[in-house]
Amino acid sequence: MTRSALHAEPNRRDLLKGLSAGVAAAALGGLSPAFAQSNPYAGLKGEPLELLIWDGGAFVDNMMASVQAKWSAVGGGTLKFRKVPFGDLDRAVRSANQGGAGPDVFLANAPNVITYKKLGLIEPVTDMFSKEDLEDFFPTVRLGSEIDGEFYGPSTNENGQALYYDRQLTDRYGIKLPETLADAWTWDEWLRVFKEIQAGERKRRGNEQFFALYPNMGNTGLFFSGIFPRSAGGKGSNAWKMVSDDGLKSSGYLNSAEALQGLQLIQDIHHKHAIAPVSTQKDMFYNDQVAFFCGVPLYLAPIKKARPDIDLATAPVPFIKTPIIHTGSFAWLVNRQTAKMGDAKLFVKFMGSPEGNDVVARGWTSPPIRKSMVADRPEFKTKPMALFIDSITEWSVPRPKVPGFSELDTMWSRLEADIVSGGDVKALADDAARRIDAQLRRYA
Amino acid sequence: MPHPTAASGRDISRRNRSAAFLEGWGPALVFLCPALVMLCLFKLWPIAEAIHTSTGTFDPGGQRIDTAGFDNFGFALSDSRFQWGLWLSLAAAIVKVPVQLALGLAAALMLRANTGGNALVRAMVISPMFFGLPVTTFVFAYLFDANVGAINAILSGIGLPRVAWLSTEAPAQLLVLGLSVWRDVGVTMLVFLAGLSAIPPQIAAAARLDGAGPLALFFTITLPLLARSFQFAVVLATLASFQILVPVLMLTKGGPTGATDLASFQIYETAFSYFDLGTASSMSLLLLVGLIVVIALELRWLAVKWTYE
């Protein structure tokens, strides 16, 4: 008893400790309201959320497992995934609420945002992002998801375009290619190089099936090939727009005189100039069967795996009159009928934040959606990948912003295939424009 | 007011009739019930649903927004692309059915003997049915690729020109039909094998005693006695011809320049790429009616008027 009483008596050091603790407690107590206000996920209930995503196998599963871990760390609930094949994603989103409220969040093809808005399927998340957030996004992230002043959801990543090639191959012919957008070449300049390299390599290899360029057509919709007619027009011209401003008419745009020039070039690179294979097998570059591969950053990893020995370089994509590339990827969208609106919107906010976006953008080996995040990705600050960032900031536009984008994309793919097969370009474009208009009219 | 005795007499009579009916049809209905339920659930109901859908207008989200009456039928019939698709489907059937029948019959005749080797080859002929059509189509896409495909490599190796199989009209049509025949010929072979095994061997033996050679035996005995199998195989092959979809969807998407734009593919595209459910349903009903007419004609032409005594 006596010992205890003696030990309970405070000494000078104990007094100092107590004073420090009191000051710290007072400081924390005073700061706690401010701390609560700055918590970006205040109001999160930790409810389980169901996400509609495309089934990308282990690749996407691993990525989403990382998302789950980070989401849980900020207080988010369990994520449940409803997976559909990639080709069924649009159909799944459109019909998501037909049997009652569907998944809480959609991972959808970004150009379809306007369609889903038109069909009343998605909820704006403008209130989830500050002015600084929106300004930090690459401009096309906003352009793609902003409709009538409301922001509907951030993309998963950005997507520049460039030509991948092996510098050892061009060195063999003493050809110096442009490395920056400022030095970018037109198609006429490129065609001379393509022909020279193709002829030289065919002779050297004794193989007539070596081609200069894989333009990445056939199964990518208008992401790559759509820039041919758009590049043929001046900025703001009908060809450049591809569809009318209200997104309901392609006649006079897709088949304008300038656009036809671009469409004709699609045919010519396969037949008249014969520098591109009609094959749609993407692995031709991986197998060293083409010299140049029009691609996005996502291809970096498979190229490095398939051809570790090459001196990988990139060059700006060719243009006819106006430099242009398409960008955009998938977008996180909130189902307008979700019963968990609060958590669903906060999840989308999280996926647009640096920590959330970093997981997905890295998973896709693609540039992030925020300009500030590029600094954390040294590979996109140096050659050869820096060109992708430059193409995003200087050349990129979203794919045509039309309600009914998937219908447009389907019909474009058909038009492109028919042009590549050698059909009459003007007749095909006129017919396609007429049919596209009939579909777009349904959204009027 | 009816007489109570007369009324109860009518009740008894009704009960007797019901009992008699049940006695006659009851067991049959019990046995037929599962099949009838399946028929209603998976055949009649979808057709009724398609008829209902065909009379509606749908928004691009798949919601019915209005009644269209028969407008969708008028639109489909006046669409030059769908007209082309119907003719193309008919042409596909005209080419596919005889080729498939000839190959199936030849395979059945060659493999009819029950030997171990024949069993193995039969299994190989049937095997394309076991693999998923998307898988086999994917393999075909690689095999027949213009630049990196094995078939063109072989053609090139023996000095023949390469063929742009998927981007030239006739080769693309040939490829789609070829893939379809390759997959379905096993079924036809099975039908003919069953038919061949049902022919009493005494008939052939008697014909041989009468001096019939192999050709005479085939044309005067085997072929006529295969008439029922023939009829069945023709109907099956015709149905399959009008349903060709996956090869078009995965290989050509209706191209090049509409060369493989079959009606079945157009229906799929209208419903699931353009989300125009009303038009797609009316197109499928028109195709169904056309198919019924074609099959009715086939059944009439191939009607069997004999029976084994």
GROMACS .gro file of N, CA, C and O in nm, chain A residues 40-107:
model
  272
   40PRO      N    1  -1.217   1.277  -4.775
   40PRO     CA    2  -1.289   1.279  -4.904
   40PRO      C    3  -1.403   1.178  -4.911
   40PRO      O    4  -1.489   1.188  -4.999
   41TYR      N    5  -1.401   1.082  -4.822
   41TYR     CA    6  -1.505   0.978  -4.829
   41TYR      C    7  -1.598   0.984  -4.707
   41TYR      O    8  -1.654   0.882  -4.666
   42ALA      N    9  -1.614   1.104  -4.653
   42ALA     CA   10  -1.708   1.120  -4.541
   42ALA      C   11  -1.847   1.078  -4.586
   42ALA      O   12  -1.888   1.108  -4.699
   43GLY      N   13  -1.916   1.010  -4.500
   43GLY     CA   14  -2.051   0.965  -4.536
   43GLY      C   15  -2.054   0.824  -4.591
   43GLY      O   16  -2.160   0.768  -4.619
   44LEU      N   17  -1.935   0.765  -4.611
   44LEU     CA   18  -1.927   0.628  -4.663
   44LEU      C   19  -1.985   0.532  -4.560
   44LEU      O   20  -1.944   0.533  -4.444
   45LYS      N   21  -2.080   0.450  -4.604
   45LYS     CA   22  -2.143   0.357  -4.509
   45LYS      C   23  -2.077   0.220  -4.509
   45LYS      O   24  -2.111   0.135  -4.427
   46GLY      N   25  -1.990   0.196  -4.604
   46GLY     CA   26  -1.926   0.065  -4.613
   46GLY      C   27  -2.019  -0.043  -4.663
   46GLY      O   28  -2.003  -0.161  -4.633
   47GLU      N   29  -2.116  -0.002  -4.745
   47GLU     CA   30  -2.212  -0.101  -4.798
   47GLU      C   31  -2.147  -0.185  -4.907
   47GLU      O   32  -2.060  -0.136  -4.980
   48PRO      N   33  -2.191  -0.309  -4.923
   48PRO     CA   34  -2.140  -0.388  -5.036
   48PRO      C   35  -2.194  -0.329  -5.167
   48PRO      O   36  -2.310  -0.288  -5.173
   49LEU      N   37  -2.109  -0.325  -5.268
   49LEU     CA   38  -2.151  -0.271  -5.397
   49LEU      C   39  -2.136  -0.377  -5.504
   49LEU      O   40  -2.041  -0.456  -5.502
   50GLU      N   41  -2.230  -0.376  -5.598
   50GLU     CA   42  -2.217  -0.467  -5.712
   50GLU      C   43  -2.172  -0.388  -5.834
   50GLU      O   44  -2.229  -0.283  -5.865
   51LEU      N   45  -2.069  -0.440  -5.900
   51LEU     CA   46  -2.012  -0.372  -6.016
   51LEU      C   47  -2.035  -0.456  -6.141
   51LEU      O   48  -2.007  -0.577  -6.140
   52LEU      N   49  -2.083  -0.394  -6.248
   52LEU     CA   50  -2.092  -0.464  -6.376
   52LEU      C   51  -1.963  -0.436  -6.451
   52LEU      O   52  -1.933  -0.321  -6.484
   53ILE      N   53  -1.884  -0.540  -6.473
   53ILE     CA   54  -1.757  -0.522  -6.545
   53ILE      C   55  -1.746  -0.627  -6.654
   53ILE      O   56  -1.823  -0.721  -6.658
   54TRP      N   57  -1.651  -0.609  -6.743
   54TRP     CA   58  -1.631  -0.711  -6.846
   54TRP      C   59  -1.534  -0.816  -6.794
   54TRP      O   60  -1.446  -0.786  -6.715
   55ASP      N   61  -1.554  -0.936  -6.841
   55ASP     CA   62  -1.476  -1.049  -6.794
   55ASP      C   63  -1.342  -1.052  -6.867
   55ASP      O   64  -1.333  -1.097  -6.981
   56GLY      N   65  -1.241  -1.004  -6.798
   56GLY     CA   66  -1.108  -1.002  -6.861
   56GLY      C   67  -1.016  -1.107  -6.803
   56GLY      O   68  -0.895  -1.095  -6.812
   57GLY      N   69  -1.074  -1.209  -6.739
   57GLY     CA   70  -0.994  -1.318  -6.685
   57GLY      C   71  -0.910  -1.273  -6.566
   57GLY      O   72  -0.942  -1.175  -6.499
   58ALA      N   73  -0.801  -1.346  -6.545
   58ALA     CA   74  -0.717  -1.321  -6.426
   58ALA      C   75  -0.661  -1.179  -6.426
   58ALA      O   76  -0.644  -1.119  -6.320
   59PHE      N   77  -0.637  -1.127  -6.544
   59PHE     CA   78  -0.581  -0.992  -6.557
   59PHE      C   79  -0.670  -0.889  -6.486
   59PHE      O   80  -0.624  -0.811  -6.402
   60VAL      N   81  -0.798  -0.892  -6.519
   60VAL     CA   82  -0.892  -0.797  -6.458
   60VAL      C   83  -0.920  -0.836  -6.313
   60VAL      O   84  -0.931  -0.750  -6.225
   61ASP      N   85  -0.928  -0.966  -6.287
   61ASP     CA   86  -0.956  -1.012  -6.150
   61ASP      C   87  -0.849  -0.962  -6.053
   61ASP      O   88  -0.881  -0.913  -5.944
   62ASN      N   89  -0.722  -0.975  -6.093
   62ASN     CA   90  -0.613  -0.930  -6.005
   62ASN      C   91  -0.621  -0.779  -5.982
   62ASN      O   92  -0.599  -0.730  -5.872
   63MET      N   93  -0.653  -0.709  -6.089
   63MET     CA   94  -0.662  -0.563  -6.079
   63MET      C   95  -0.774  -0.524  -5.983
   63MET      O   96  -0.758  -0.437  -5.897
   64MET      N   97  -0.888  -0.592  -5.997
   64MET     CA   98  -1.002  -0.558  -5.912
   64MET      C   99  -0.978  -0.601  -5.767
   64MET      O  100  -1.032  -0.540  -5.675
   65ALA      N  101  -0.895  -0.703  -5.747
   65ALA     CA  102  -0.860  -0.742  -5.609
   65ALA      C  103  -0.780  -0.628  -5.544
   65ALA      O  104  -0.800  -0.597  -5.426
   66SER      N  105  -0.693  -0.566  -5.622
   66SER     CA  106  -0.616  -0.451  -5.569
   66SER      C  107  -0.708  -0.334  -5.541
   66SER      O  108  -0.692  -0.263  -5.442
   67VAL      N  109  -0.805  -0.314  -5.630
   67VAL     CA  110  -0.902  -0.206  -5.609
   67VAL      C  111  -0.977  -0.231  -5.478
   67VAL      O  112  -0.995  -0.140  -5.397
   68GLN      N  113  -1.019  -0.355  -5.458
   68GLN     CA  114  -1.093  -0.390  -5.336
   68GLN      C  115  -1.011  -0.358  -5.211
   68GLN      O  116  -1.061  -0.301  -5.116
   69ALA      N  117  -0.882  -0.395  -5.217
   69ALA     CA  118  -0.795  -0.372  -5.099
   69ALA      C  119  -0.787  -0.222  -5.069
   69ALA      O  120  -0.801  -0.181  -4.953
   70LYS      N  121  -0.768  -0.143  -5.171
   70LYS     CA  122  -0.753   0.003  -5.148
   70LYS      C  123  -0.887   0.065  -5.108
   70LYS      O  124  -0.891   0.158  -5.028
   71TRP      N  125  -0.995   0.016  -5.167
   71TRP     CA  126  -1.129   0.067  -5.135
   71TRP      C  127  -1.163   0.035  -4.990
   71TRP      O  128  -1.217   0.117  -4.918
   72SER      N  129  -1.128  -0.085  -4.945
   72SER     CA  130  -1.153  -0.123  -4.806
   72SER      C  131  -1.074  -0.034  -4.711
   72SER      O  132  -1.121   0.003  -4.603
   73ALA      N  133  -0.952   0.002  -4.755
   73ALA     CA  134  -0.865   0.084  -4.668
   73ALA      C  135  -0.925   0.222  -4.641
   73ALA      O  136  -0.895   0.283  -4.539
   74VAL      N  137  -1.010   0.269  -4.732
   74VAL     CA  138  -1.072   0.401  -4.705
   74VAL      C  139  -1.211   0.385  -4.644
   74VAL      O  140  -1.285   0.482  -4.630
   75GLY      N  141  -1.246   0.262  -4.609
   75GLY     CA  142  -1.374   0.239  -4.542
   75GLY      C  143  -1.483   0.185  -4.631
   75GLY      O  144  -1.599   0.175  -4.588
   76GLY      N  145  -1.448   0.150  -4.755
   76GLY     CA  146  -1.547   0.098  -4.848
   76GLY      C  147  -1.585  -0.045  -4.816
   76GLY      O  148  -1.510  -0.118  -4.751
   77GLY      N  149  -1.702  -0.087  -4.862
   77GLY     CA  150  -1.750  -0.222  -4.837
   77GLY      C  151  -1.701  -0.321  -4.942
   77GLY      O  152  -1.617  -0.289  -5.026
   78THR      N  153  -1.759  -0.441  -4.933
   78THR     CA  154  -1.719  -0.547  -5.026
   78THR      C  155  -1.766  -0.514  -5.168
   78THR      O  156  -1.877  -0.465  -5.187
   79LEU      N  157  -1.682  -0.545  -5.266
   79LEU     CA  158  -1.720  -0.527  -5.406
   79LEU      C  159  -1.755  -0.663  -5.464
   79LEU      O  160  -1.677  -0.759  -5.454
   80LYS      N  161  -1.873  -0.668  -5.523
   80LYS     CA  162  -1.916  -0.793  -5.587
   80LYS      C  163  -1.919  -0.763  -5.736
   80LYS      O  164  -1.962  -0.655  -5.776
   81PHE      N  165  -1.875  -0.860  -5.815
   81PHE     CA  166  -1.863  -0.832  -5.958
   81PHE      C  167  -1.961  -0.914  -6.040
   81PHE      O  168  -1.971  -1.035  -6.022
   82ARG      N  169  -2.033  -0.846  -6.129
   82ARG     CA  170  -2.115  -0.916  -6.228
   82ARG      C  171  -2.040  -0.904  -6.359
   82ARG      O  172  -2.026  -0.795  -6.414
   83LYS      N  173  -1.986  -1.018  -6.404
   83LYS     CA  174  -1.898  -1.012  -6.522
   83LYS      C  175  -1.972  -1.054  -6.648
   83LYS      O  176  -2.048  -1.151  -6.645
   84VAL      N  177  -1.948  -0.982  -6.754
   84VAL     CA  178  -2.006  -1.020  -6.883
   84VAL      C  179  -1.894  -1.019  -6.986
   84VAL      O  180  -1.795  -0.948  -6.969
   85PRO      N  181  -1.909  -1.097  -7.094
   85PRO     CA  182  -1.807  -1.090  -7.200
   85PRO      C  183  -1.798  -0.947  -7.254
   85PRO      O  184  -1.899  -0.875  -7.255
   86PHE      N  185  -1.680  -0.911  -7.299
   86PHE     CA  186  -1.660  -0.774  -7.345
   86PHE      C  187  -1.763  -0.734  -7.452
   86PHE      O  188  -1.818  -0.624  -7.448
   87GLY      N  189  -1.791  -0.826  -7.544
   87GLY     CA  190  -1.885  -0.795  -7.652
   87GLY      C  191  -2.027  -0.772  -7.603
   87GLY      O  192  -2.110  -0.716  -7.675
   88ASP      N  193  -2.056  -0.817  -7.481
   88ASP     CA  194  -2.193  -0.802  -7.429
   88ASP      C  195  -2.206  -0.686  -7.331
   88ASP      O  196  -2.313  -0.664  -7.275
   89LEU      N  197  -2.097  -0.613  -7.311
   89LEU     CA  198  -2.098  -0.510  -7.207
   89LEU      C  199  -2.205  -0.403  -7.232
   89LEU      O  200  -2.283  -0.368  -7.142
   90ASP      N  201  -2.212  -0.354  -7.353
   90ASP     CA  202  -2.309  -0.249  -7.385
   90ASP      C  203  -2.452  -0.300  -7.364
   90ASP      O  204  -2.535  -0.233  -7.303
   91ARG      N  205  -2.478  -0.419  -7.415
   91ARG     CA  206  -2.613  -0.478  -7.399
   91ARG      C  207  -2.645  -0.495  -7.250
   91ARG      O  208  -2.757  -0.470  -7.207
   92ALA      N  209  -2.545  -0.541  -7.174
   92ALA     CA  210  -2.568  -0.565  -7.031
   92ALA      C  211  -2.601  -0.435  -6.958
   92ALA      O  212  -2.687  -0.433  -6.870
   93VAL      N  213  -2.533  -0.327  -6.993
   93VAL     CA  214  -2.560  -0.199  -6.927
   93VAL      C  215  -2.700  -0.152  -6.964
   93VAL      O  216  -2.778  -0.111  -6.878
   94ARG      N  217  -2.732  -0.159  -7.094
   94ARG     CA  218  -2.863  -0.110  -7.138
   94ARG      C  219  -2.978  -0.185  -7.071
   94ARG      O  220  -3.083  -0.129  -7.044
   95SER      N  221  -2.957  -0.314  -7.048
   95SER     CA  222  -3.066  -0.393  -6.992
   95SER      C  223  -3.050  -0.416  -6.842
   95SER      O  224  -3.123  -0.495  -6.784
   96ALA      N  225  -2.955  -0.346  -6.782
   96ALA     CA  226  -2.921  -0.374  -6.641
   96ALA      C  227  -3.041  -0.358  -6.547
   96ALA      O  228  -3.054  -0.432  -6.450
   97ASN      N  229  -3.127  -0.262  -6.576
   97ASN     CA  230  -3.237  -0.235  -6.482
   97ASN      C  231  -3.371  -0.293  -6.526
   97ASN      O  232  -3.475  -0.260  -6.468
   98GLN      N  233  -3.369  -0.377  -6.628
   98GLN     CA  234  -3.497  -0.426  -6.679
   98GLN      C  235  -3.566  -0.524  -6.585
   98GLN      O  236  -3.686  -0.537  -6.586
   99GLY      N  237  -3.488  -0.593  -6.504
   99GLY     CA  238  -3.551  -0.685  -6.407
   99GLY      C  239  -3.542  -0.629  -6.266
   99GLY      O  240  -3.515  -0.702  -6.173
  100GLY      N  241  -3.558  -0.499  -6.250
  100GLY     CA  242  -3.537  -0.434  -6.121
  100GLY      C  243  -3.403  -0.363  -6.122
  100GLY      O  244  -3.331  -0.371  -6.222
  101ALA      N  245  -3.372  -0.297  -6.011
  101ALA     CA  246  -3.246  -0.221  -6.007
  101ALA      C  247  -3.128  -0.315  -6.027
  101ALA      O  248  -3.118  -0.419  -5.962
  102GLY      N  249  -3.041  -0.278  -6.118
  102GLY     CA  250  -2.926  -0.363  -6.152
  102GLY      C  251  -2.807  -0.332  -6.064
  102GLY      O  252  -2.822  -0.282  -5.953
  103PRO      N  253  -2.686  -0.359  -6.116
  103PRO     CA  254  -2.564  -0.333  -6.039
  103PRO      C  255  -2.555  -0.185  -6.001
  103PRO      O  256  -2.612  -0.099  -6.067
  104ASP      N  257  -2.479  -0.157  -5.896
  104ASP     CA  258  -2.470  -0.020  -5.847
  104ASP      C  259  -2.380   0.066  -5.934
  104ASP      O  260  -2.402   0.185  -5.950
  105VAL      N  261  -2.277   0.002  -5.988
  105VAL     CA  262  -2.179   0.077  -6.068
  105VAL      C  263  -2.153   0.001  -6.198
  105VAL      O  264  -2.149  -0.122  -6.198
  106PHE      N  265  -2.139   0.077  -6.307
  106PHE     CA  266  -2.105   0.016  -6.436
  106PHE      C  267  -1.962   0.054  -6.474
  106PHE      O  268  -1.924   0.170  -6.458
  107LEU      N  269  -1.888  -0.043  -6.527
  107LEU     CA  270  -1.762  -0.010  -6.595
  107LEU      C  271  -1.794  -0.021  -6.743
  107LEU      O  272  -1.804  -0.130  -6.798
   0.00000   0.00000   0.00000
